[in-house]
Coordinates of C-alpha atoms in Angstrom, one line a residue:
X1 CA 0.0 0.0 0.0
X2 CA 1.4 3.2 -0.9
X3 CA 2.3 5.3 1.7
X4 CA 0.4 8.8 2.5
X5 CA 3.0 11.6 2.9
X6 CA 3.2 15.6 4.1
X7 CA 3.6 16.2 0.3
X8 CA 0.3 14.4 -0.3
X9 CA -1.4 16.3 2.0
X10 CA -0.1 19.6 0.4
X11 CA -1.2 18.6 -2.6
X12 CA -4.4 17.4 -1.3
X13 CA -4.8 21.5 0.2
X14 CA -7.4 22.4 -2.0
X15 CA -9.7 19.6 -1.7
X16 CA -9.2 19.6 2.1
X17 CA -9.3 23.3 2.8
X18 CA -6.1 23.3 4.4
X19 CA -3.8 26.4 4.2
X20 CA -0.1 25.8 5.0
X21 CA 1.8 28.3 7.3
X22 CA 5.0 27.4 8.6
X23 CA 7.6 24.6 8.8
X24 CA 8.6 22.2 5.9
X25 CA 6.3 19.8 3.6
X26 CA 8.7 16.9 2.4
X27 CA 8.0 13.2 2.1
X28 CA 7.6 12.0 5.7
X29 CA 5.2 9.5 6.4
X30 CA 1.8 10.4 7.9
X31 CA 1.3 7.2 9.5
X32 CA -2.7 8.6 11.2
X33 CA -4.6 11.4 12.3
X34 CA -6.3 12.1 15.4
X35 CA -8.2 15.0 17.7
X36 CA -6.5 16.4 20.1
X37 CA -6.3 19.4 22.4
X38 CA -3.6 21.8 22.2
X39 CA -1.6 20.8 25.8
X40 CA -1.9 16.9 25.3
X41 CA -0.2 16.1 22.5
X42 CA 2.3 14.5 24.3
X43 CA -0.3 11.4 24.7
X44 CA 0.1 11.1 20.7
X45 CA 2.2 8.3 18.6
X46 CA 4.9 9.0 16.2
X47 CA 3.6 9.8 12.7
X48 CA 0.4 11.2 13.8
X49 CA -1.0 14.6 12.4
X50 CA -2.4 16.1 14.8
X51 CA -5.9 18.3 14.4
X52 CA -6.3 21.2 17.2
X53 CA -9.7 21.9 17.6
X54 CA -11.6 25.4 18.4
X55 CA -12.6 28.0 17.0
X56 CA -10.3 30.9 18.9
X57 CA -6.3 30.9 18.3
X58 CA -4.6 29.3 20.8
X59 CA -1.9 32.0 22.8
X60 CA 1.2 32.1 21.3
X61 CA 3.2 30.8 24.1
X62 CA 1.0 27.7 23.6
X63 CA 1.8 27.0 20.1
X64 CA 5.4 27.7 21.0
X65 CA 4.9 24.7 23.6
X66 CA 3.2 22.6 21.0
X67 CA 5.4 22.9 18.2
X68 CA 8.2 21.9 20.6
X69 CA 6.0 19.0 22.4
X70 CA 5.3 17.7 18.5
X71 CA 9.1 17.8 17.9
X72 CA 9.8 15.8 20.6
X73 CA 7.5 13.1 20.1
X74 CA 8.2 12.9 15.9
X75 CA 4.4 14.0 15.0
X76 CA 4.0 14.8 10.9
X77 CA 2.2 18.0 11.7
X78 CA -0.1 20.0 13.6
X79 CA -4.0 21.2 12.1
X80 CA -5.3 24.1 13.6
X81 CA -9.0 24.4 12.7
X82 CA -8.9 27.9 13.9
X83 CA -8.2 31.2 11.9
X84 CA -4.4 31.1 12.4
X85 CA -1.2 34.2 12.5
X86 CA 2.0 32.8 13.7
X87 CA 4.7 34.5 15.7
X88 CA 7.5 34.7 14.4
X89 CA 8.9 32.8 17.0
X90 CA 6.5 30.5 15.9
X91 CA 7.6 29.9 12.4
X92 CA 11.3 29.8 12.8
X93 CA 10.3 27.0 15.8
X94 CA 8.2 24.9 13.3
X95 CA 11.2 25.4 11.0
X96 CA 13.9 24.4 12.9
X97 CA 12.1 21.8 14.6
X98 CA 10.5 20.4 11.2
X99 CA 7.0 20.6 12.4
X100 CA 4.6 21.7 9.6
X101 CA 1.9 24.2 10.5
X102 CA -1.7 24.0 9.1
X103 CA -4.9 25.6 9.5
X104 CA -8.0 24.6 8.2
X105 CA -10.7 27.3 8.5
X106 CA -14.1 26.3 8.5
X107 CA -13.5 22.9 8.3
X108 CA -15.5 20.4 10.7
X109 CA -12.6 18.4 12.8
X110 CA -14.2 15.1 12.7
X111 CA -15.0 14.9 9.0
X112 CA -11.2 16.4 8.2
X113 CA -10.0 13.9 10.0
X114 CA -11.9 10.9 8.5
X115 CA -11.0 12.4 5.0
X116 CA -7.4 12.7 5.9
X117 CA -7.8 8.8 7.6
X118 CA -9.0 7.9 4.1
X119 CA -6.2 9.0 1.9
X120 CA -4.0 7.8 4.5
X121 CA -5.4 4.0 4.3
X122 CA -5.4 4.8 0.5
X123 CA -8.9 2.7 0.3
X124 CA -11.3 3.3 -3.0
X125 CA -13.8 5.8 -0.9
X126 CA -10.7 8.1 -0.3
X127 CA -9.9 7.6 -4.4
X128 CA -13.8 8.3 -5.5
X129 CA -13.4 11.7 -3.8
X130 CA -10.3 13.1 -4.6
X131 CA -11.3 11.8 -8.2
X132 CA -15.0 13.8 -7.7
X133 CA -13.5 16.9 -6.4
X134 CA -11.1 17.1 -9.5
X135 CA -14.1 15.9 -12.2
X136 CA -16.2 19.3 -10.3
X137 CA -13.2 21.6 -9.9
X138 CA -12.4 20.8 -14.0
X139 CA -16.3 21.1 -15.1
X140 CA -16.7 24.6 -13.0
X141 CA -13.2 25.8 -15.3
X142 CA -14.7 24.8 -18.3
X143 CA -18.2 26.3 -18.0
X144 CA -16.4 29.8 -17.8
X145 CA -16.3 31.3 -21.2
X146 CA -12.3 32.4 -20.6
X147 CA -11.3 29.0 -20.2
X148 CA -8.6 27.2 -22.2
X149 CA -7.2 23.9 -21.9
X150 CA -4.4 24.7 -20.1
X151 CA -6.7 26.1 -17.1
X152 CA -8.7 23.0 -17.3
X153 CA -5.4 20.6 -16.9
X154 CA -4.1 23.2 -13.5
X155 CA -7.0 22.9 -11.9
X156 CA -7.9 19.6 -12.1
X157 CA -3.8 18.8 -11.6
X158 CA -3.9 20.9 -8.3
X159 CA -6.9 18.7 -7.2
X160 CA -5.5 15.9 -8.1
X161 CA -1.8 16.5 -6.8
X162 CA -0.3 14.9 -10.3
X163 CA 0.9 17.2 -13.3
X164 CA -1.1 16.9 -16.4
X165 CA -0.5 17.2 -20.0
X166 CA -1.7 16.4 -23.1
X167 CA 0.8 14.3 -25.2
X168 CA 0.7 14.1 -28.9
X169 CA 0.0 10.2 -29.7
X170 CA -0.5 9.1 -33.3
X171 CA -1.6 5.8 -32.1
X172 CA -4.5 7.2 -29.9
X173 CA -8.2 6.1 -30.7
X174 CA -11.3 7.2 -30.7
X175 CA -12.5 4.2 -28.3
X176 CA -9.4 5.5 -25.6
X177 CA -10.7 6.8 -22.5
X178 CA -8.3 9.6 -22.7
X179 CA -8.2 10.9 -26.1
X180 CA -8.5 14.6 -26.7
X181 CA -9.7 16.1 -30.0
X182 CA -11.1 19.1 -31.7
X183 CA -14.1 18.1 -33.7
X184 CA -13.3 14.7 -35.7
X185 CA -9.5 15.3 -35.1
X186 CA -7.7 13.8 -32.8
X187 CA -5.0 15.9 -31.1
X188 CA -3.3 13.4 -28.1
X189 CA -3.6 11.3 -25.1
X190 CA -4.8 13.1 -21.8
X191 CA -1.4 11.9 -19.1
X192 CA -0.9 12.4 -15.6
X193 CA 3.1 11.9 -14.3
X194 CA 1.7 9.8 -11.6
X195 CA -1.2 7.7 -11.7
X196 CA -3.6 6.4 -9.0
X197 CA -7.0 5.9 -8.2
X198 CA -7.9 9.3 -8.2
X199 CA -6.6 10.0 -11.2
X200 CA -8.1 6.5 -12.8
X201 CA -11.8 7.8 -11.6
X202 CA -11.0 11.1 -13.5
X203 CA -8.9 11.4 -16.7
X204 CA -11.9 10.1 -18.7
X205 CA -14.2 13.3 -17.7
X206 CA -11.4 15.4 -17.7
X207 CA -10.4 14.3 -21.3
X208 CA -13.8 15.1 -22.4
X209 CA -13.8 18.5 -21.1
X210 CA -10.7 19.0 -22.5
X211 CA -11.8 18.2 -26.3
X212 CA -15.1 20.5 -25.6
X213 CA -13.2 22.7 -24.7
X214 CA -10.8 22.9 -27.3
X215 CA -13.4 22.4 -30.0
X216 CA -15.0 25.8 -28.7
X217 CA -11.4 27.6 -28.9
X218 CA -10.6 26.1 -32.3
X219 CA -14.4 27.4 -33.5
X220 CA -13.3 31.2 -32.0
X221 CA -9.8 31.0 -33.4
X222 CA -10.6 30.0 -36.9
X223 CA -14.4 30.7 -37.6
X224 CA -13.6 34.3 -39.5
X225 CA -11.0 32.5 -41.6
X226 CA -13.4 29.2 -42.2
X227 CA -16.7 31.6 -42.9
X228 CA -14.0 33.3 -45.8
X229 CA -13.2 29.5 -46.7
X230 CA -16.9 29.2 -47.8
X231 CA -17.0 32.5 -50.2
X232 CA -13.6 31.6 -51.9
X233 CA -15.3 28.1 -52.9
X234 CA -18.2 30.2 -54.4
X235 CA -15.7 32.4 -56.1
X236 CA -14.0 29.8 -57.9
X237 CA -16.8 28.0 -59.3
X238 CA -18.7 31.4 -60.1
X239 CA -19.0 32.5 -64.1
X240 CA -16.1 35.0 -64.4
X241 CA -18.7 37.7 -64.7
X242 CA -19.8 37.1 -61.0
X243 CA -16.8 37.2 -59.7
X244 CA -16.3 40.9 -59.3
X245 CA -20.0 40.8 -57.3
X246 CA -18.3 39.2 -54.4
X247 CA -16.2 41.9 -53.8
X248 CA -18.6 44.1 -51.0
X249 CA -19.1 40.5 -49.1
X250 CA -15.7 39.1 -49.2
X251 CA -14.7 42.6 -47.6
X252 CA -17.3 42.4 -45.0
X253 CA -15.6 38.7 -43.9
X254 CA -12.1 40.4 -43.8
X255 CA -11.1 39.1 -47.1
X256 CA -9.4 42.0 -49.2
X257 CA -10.2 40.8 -52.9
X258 CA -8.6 44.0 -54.8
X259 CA -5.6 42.5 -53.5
X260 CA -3.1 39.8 -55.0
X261 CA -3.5 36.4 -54.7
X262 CA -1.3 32.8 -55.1
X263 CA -3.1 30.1 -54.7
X264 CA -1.4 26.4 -54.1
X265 CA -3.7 23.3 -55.1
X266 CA -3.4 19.8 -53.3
X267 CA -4.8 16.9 -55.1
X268 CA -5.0 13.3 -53.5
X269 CA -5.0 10.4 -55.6
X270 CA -5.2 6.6 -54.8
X271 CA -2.1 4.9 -55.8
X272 CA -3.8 1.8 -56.2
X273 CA -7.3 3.3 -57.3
X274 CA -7.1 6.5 -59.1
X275 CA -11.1 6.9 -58.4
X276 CA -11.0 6.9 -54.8
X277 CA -12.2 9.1 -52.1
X278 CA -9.6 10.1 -49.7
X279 CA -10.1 9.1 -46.6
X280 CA -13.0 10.7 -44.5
X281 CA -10.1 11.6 -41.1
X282 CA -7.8 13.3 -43.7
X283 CA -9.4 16.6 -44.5
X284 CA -10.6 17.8 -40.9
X285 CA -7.3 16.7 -39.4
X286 CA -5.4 18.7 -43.1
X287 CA -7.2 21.6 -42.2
X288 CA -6.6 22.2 -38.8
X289 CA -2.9 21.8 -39.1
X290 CA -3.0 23.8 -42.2
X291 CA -5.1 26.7 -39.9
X292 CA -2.5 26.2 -37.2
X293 CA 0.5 26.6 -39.6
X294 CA -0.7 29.9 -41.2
X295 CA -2.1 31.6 -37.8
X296 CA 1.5 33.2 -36.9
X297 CA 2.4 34.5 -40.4
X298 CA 2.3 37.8 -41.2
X299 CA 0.4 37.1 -44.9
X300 CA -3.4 36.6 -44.9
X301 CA -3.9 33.0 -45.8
X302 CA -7.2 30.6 -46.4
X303 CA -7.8 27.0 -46.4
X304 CA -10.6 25.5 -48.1
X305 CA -11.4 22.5 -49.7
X306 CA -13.4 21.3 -52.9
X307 CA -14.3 17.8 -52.2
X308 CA -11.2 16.1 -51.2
X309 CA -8.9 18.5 -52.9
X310 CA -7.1 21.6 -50.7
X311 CA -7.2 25.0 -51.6
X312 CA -5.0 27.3 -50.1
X313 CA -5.1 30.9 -51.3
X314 CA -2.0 33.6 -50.0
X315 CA -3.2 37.0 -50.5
X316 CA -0.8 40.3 -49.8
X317 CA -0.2 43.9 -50.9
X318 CA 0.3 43.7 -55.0
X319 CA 3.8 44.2 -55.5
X320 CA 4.9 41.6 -53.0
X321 CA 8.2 40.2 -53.2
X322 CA 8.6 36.3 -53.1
X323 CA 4.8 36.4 -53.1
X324 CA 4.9 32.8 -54.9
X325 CA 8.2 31.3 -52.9
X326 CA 6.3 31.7 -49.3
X327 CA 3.0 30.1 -50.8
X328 CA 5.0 27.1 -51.9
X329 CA 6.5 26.9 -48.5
X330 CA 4.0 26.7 -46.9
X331 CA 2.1 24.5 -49.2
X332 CA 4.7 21.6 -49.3
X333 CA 4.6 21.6 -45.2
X334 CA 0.8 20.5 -45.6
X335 CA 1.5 18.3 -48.9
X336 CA 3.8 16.4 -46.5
X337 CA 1.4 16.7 -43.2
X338 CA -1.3 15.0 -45.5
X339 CA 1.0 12.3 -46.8
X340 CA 1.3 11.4 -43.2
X341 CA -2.0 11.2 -42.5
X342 CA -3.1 9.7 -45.1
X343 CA -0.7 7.1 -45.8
X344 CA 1.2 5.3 -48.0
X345 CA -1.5 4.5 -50.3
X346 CA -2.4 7.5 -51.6
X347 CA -0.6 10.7 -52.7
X348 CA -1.0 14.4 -52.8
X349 CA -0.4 16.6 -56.0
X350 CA 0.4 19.9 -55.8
X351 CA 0.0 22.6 -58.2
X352 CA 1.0 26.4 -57.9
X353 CA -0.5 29.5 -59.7
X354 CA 1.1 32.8 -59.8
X355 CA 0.3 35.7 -58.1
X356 CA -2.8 37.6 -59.8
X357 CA -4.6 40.7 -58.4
X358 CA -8.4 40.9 -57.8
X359 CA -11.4 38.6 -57.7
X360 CA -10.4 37.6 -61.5
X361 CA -7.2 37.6 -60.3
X362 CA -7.6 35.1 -57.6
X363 CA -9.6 33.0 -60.1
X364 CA -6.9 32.8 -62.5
X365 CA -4.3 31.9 -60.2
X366 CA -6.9 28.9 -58.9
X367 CA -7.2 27.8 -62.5
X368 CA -3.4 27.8 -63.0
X369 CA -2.9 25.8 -59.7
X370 CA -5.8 23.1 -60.5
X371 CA -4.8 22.4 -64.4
X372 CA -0.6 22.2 -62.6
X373 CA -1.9 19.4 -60.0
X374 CA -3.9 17.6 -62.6
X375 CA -1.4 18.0 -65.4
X376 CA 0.7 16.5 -63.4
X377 CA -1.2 13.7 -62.0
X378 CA -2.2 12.4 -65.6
X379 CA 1.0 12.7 -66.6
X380 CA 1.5 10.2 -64.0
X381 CA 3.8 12.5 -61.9
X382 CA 1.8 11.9 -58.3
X383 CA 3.3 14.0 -55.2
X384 CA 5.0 16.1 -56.6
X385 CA 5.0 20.2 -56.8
X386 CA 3.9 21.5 -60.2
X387 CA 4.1 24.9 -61.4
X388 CA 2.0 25.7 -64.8
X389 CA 3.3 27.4 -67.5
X390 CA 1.1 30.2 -67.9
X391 CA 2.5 32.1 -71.2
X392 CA 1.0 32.5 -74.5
X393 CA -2.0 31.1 -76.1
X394 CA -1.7 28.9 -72.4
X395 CA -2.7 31.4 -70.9
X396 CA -6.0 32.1 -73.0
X397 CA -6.6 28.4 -72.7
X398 CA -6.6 29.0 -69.1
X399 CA -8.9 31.1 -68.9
X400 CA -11.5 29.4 -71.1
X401 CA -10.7 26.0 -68.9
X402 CA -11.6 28.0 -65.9
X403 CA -15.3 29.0 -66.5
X404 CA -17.4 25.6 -65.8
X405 CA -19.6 26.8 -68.8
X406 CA -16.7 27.6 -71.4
X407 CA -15.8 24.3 -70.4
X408 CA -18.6 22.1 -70.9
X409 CA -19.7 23.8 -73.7
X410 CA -16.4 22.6 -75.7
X411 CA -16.6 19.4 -73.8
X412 CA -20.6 18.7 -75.8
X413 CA -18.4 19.1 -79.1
X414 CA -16.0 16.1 -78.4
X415 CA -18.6 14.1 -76.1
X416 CA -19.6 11.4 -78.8
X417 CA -15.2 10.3 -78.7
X418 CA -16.4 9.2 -74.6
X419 CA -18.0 6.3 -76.0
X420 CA -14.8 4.9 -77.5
X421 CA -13.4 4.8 -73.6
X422 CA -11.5 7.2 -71.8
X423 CA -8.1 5.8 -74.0
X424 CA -9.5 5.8 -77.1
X425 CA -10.9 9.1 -76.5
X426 CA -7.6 10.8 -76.0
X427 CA -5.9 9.0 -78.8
X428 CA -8.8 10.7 -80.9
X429 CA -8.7 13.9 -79.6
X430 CA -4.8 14.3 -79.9
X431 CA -5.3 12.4 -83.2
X432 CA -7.6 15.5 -84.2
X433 CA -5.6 18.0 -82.4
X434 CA -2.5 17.0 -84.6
X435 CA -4.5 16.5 -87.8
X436 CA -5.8 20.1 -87.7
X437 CA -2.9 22.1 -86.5
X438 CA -1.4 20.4 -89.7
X439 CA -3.9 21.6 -92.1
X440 CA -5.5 18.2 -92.9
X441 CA -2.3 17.1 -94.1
X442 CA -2.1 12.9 -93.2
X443 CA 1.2 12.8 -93.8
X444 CA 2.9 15.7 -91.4
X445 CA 0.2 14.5 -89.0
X446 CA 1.2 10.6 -89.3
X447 CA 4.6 11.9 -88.9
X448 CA 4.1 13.8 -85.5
X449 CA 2.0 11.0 -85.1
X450 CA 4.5 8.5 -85.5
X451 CA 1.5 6.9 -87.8
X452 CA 1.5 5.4 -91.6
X453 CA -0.8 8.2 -93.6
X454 CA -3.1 5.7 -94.0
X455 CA -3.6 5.3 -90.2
X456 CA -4.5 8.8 -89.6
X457 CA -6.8 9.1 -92.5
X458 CA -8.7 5.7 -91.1
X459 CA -8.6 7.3 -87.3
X460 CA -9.9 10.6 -89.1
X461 CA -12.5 8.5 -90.7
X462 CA -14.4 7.1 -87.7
X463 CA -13.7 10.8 -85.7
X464 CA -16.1 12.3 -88.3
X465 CA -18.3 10.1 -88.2
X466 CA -18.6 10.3 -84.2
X467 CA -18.8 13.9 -84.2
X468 CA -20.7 15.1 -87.2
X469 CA -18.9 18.4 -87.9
X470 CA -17.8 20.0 -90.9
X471 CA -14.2 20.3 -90.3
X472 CA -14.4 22.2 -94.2
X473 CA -16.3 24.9 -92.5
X474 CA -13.7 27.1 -90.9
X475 CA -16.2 28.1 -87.8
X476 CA -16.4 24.9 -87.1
X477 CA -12.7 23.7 -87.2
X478 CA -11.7 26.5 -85.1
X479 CA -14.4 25.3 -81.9
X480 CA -12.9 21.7 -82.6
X481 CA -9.2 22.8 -82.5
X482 CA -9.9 24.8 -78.9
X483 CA -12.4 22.0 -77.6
X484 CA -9.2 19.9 -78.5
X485 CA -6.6 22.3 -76.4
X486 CA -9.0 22.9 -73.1
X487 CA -9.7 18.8 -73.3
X488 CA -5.9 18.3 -73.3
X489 CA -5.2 20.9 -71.0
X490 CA -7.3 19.3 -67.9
X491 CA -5.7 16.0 -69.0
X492 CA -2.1 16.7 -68.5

C-alpha cells in the first residue's frame, strides 16, 4: 500500500481546505490522524498529524509549547481548525524543529480527520473523492467562457496532486478513454506523471472537457477564416462575370479581394485506385494543421477545400516580393502533413499559380494551380510540386478552362469520342488536335503521329463520323481545334 506523505497532504490543500503556514512539507510518512487538544499532544504516537480543535487561536506561548512537544514526540504535523497568524517565534520553531503548520478554517474536525484517515489507508472511498473533487473543480473551469485547456489541466492537476498534460499520440483512438480532439480530429492522449485511483476515476471526464473545450477555442480562433473558406469556394466555381459581385461581401468577412492572390492546389490520388475518395479523417485533421501553420504569419492566408482536394489561397499587398516562394513553402509543409495522414496508399499533387490581383485575379491563379496538379497527376507525376506554364495562347486556354460553362460547352463538341473509352478518347482527340494544327495534311500528321498516312486518314474517318462536324467549314474547325486544347489541358 502506498504510503500517505506531508507532500500528499499539500497537494491534497485544496480539496481539504487546508492552508499551509510554517515549517517544511517533504515526504515524511503520515502514518494517522487524530483529535487532540492543544496541551496533550504528548499522549500522541509517532507519525500522527495532529488536528487542534476550536474556533479561537490558541496563545502564542501555547503553540510555542506545542510545536516543541510535537518535535519531541516525531508528529507529521499540527491542524489548527482555527483562523491562524504565527509568531515569528512561531515559524522559525516549526522550522527548525521540522514541524509543519496548518490551518484549516471552517472545516468540521471530525469529518477532516476521517477524510485525511481515508487517503491515509489509500482505500477506494478516499480515491472516488479526490477523483469527484477534480471531475467538479475541471467542469466549474470549463463552464467559464475564458477557459482554455491549459486552465482545465491546472485545476484539475492541483486537485488531483499529479501534473497533467496532453501528449501528442498518433496511435491514440477514438475508443481511448483519454483521447483529446477538436471536432473529428484527434489531437493526443490526456497523461498524468503519476497515476492512482484518483486519477483512474477522473482522466476520462477530464479528457472530455478538455476536447469540448478545445473544440469551442478552435471554433473562436478560426471561424472568420473558415466563414472566408466558404466564399472563396463560391468564387472559384462562379461565371467569371460574378466574380467581381463578391467583392462588398468578401470585404465584410475580412477578405481583401482588390488585393493579389497565389493560390497552391493539393490533389489526393489513390495509388492503387485512381477513383478513390480520400479518406474521411484526412481533411478535418489537413485543415486544422493547415489553420494552425498559417495563424503566426504575417500574410493573410485561407484554407478550403473542394471535395477532397485543398485549396490554399495567399493573399498580400500587389507588388509583394517572393509572393509565390512563401506560398510554396507553406504549401509543401501540408503536402507532406497529408501524406502522413493519409498514408502510403495514396498521394498528394500539388500545383502552384502565380500571383494575380483581384477577384479575377484570384480566379486565375486557382485555374493555373488546378490544371498544374492535374497535369501533373495524368502525366502520371503523383506528389510532386507542379508549377503551370502560364504564357502565350496557355494562358488564354486557361482562362476558357476555368469557366465551368466555357468548359462544358467545348466538352458537348468532343462528347460522342467518350463512348470509345477514356483511352481511345484521348488518342482521338490528340489524333484530331494534330490533324488540324497540320492543315489536314495525313502525312505531317502521321509523322508527329508516328503513324502510316493511311492510319490517320482511317482514325480521321471514324472521328467524323462520331462527331458530325464540318471540319471544311472554318467556324467549325476553329471550336474543334480549342475544344481539343481545353480537353488536353485538364488531361495533362
Amino acid at each position: 500500500m502506498a504510503q500517505y506523505t506531508l507532500r500528499d497532504l499539500r497537494d491534497d490543500a485544496d480539496r481539504l481546505g487546508l492552508r499551509s503556514h510554517a515549517g517544511p512539507v517533504d515526504d515524511r510518512q503520515i502514518v494517522r490522524v487524530d483529535l487532540a487538544a492543544v496541551d496533550r499532544l504528548d499522549a500522541l504516537a509517532t507519525g500522527t498529524l495532529a488536528i487542534i480543535d476550536g474556533e479561537e487561536q490558541p496563545p502564542p506561548f501555547r503553540i510555542d509549547v506545542a510545536l516543541r512537544q510535537a518535535s519531541a514526540r516525531g508528529l507529521a504535523g499540527l491542524v489548527f481548525t482555527a483562523p491562524l497568524t504565527l509568531a515569528e517565534t512561531a515559524r522559525v520553531l516549526a522550522e527548525r524543529a521540522g514541524v509543519p503548520v496548518f490551518s484549516a478554517v471552517g472545516v468540521g474536525a471530525a469529518d477532516l480527520a476521517k477524510t485525511i484517515d481515508r487517503a491515509i489507508s489509500g482505500g477506494a472511498s478516499e480515491a472516488m473523492m479526490r477523483g469527484a473533487h477534480a471531475i467538479a473543480l475541471a467542469t466549474e473551469a470549463a463552464a467559464s467562457a475564458d477557459s482554455t485547456t491549459e486552465s482545465i489541466l491546472s485545476v484539475a492537476g492541483g486537485a488531483l496532486g499529479v501534473a497533467l498534460s496532453i501528449a501528442p499520440d498518433q496511435a491514440v483512438a477514438w475508443t481511448d478513454a483519454d483521447a483529446v480532439f477538436i471536432g473529428e480530429v484527434l489531437i493526443g492522449r490526456l497523461m498524468a506523471d503519476r497515476t492512482d485511483g484518483a486519477t483512474q476515476v477522473s482522466l476520462p471526464v477530464i479528457a472530455s472537457l478538455l476536447s469540448r473545450v478545445a473544440q469551442r477555442q478552435s471554433r473562436d480562433r478560426f471561424a472568420p477564416t473558415q466563414s472566408r473558406a466558404d466564399l472563396l469556394v463560391e468564387l472559384v466555381l462562379a461565371e467569371p462575370s460574378r466574380a467581381e459581385g463578391f467583392v462588398a461581401q468578401a470585404a465584410r468577412l475580412g477578405l481583401p479581394l482588390s488585393q493579389s492572390h497565389a493560390v497552391a492546389w493539393l490533389a489526393p490520388t489513390g495509388t492503387a485506385d485512381p477513383d478513390a475518395r480520400a479518406p474521411r479523417s484526412v481533411q478535418p485533421a489537413l485543415e486544422l494543421f493547415a489553420l494552425q501553420l498559417v495563424e503566426a504569419r504575417e500574410e493573410m492566408w485561407h484554407v478550403a477545400f473542394l471535395q477532397d482536394d485543398l485549396l490554399l489561397v495567399c493573399t498580400e499587398e500587389h507588388g509583394a516580393g517572393d509572393h509565390q516562394r512563401r506560398v510554396r513553402e507553406v504549401a509543401m509543409l501540408i503536402q507532406e502533413r497529408a501524406q502522413e495522414i493519409a498514408g502510403s496508399d495514396w498521394a498528394y499533387t500539388l500545383g502552384l499559380g502565380t500571383p494575380q490581383v483581384g477577384a479575377l485575379g484570384l480566379r486565375q491563379s486557382a485555374a493555373e494551380a488546378r490544371i498544374a496538379a492535374e497535369s501533373a497527376i495524368a502525366a502520371g507525376r503523383l506528389g510532386g510540386v507542379e508549377l503551370t506554364d502560364v504564357t502565350g495562347l496557355r494562358r488564354v486556354l486557361l482562362d476558357v478552362y476555368a469557366s465551368p460553362i466555357s468548359r462544358e460547352l467545348l466538352h458537348d463538341i468532343l462528347r460522342p469520342l467518350d463512348d470509345l473509352g477514356p483511352e481511345r478518347a484521348l488518342q482521338s482527340v490528340r489524333t484530331l488536335l494534330v490533324y488540324l494544327a497540320h492543315e489536314g495534311s495525313l502525312v505531317h500528321a502521321g509523322r508527329e503521329l508516328m503513324l502510316h498516312p493511311n492510319g490517320v486518314g482511317y482514325r480521321m474517318r471514324r472521328i467524323r463520323e462520331l462527331l458530325g462536324i464540318d471540319l471544311a467549314d472554318p467556324d467549325a474547325r476553329f471550336a474543334v481545334e480549342l475544344a481539343c486544347r481545353v480537353r488536353l489541358l485538364g488531361a495533362g
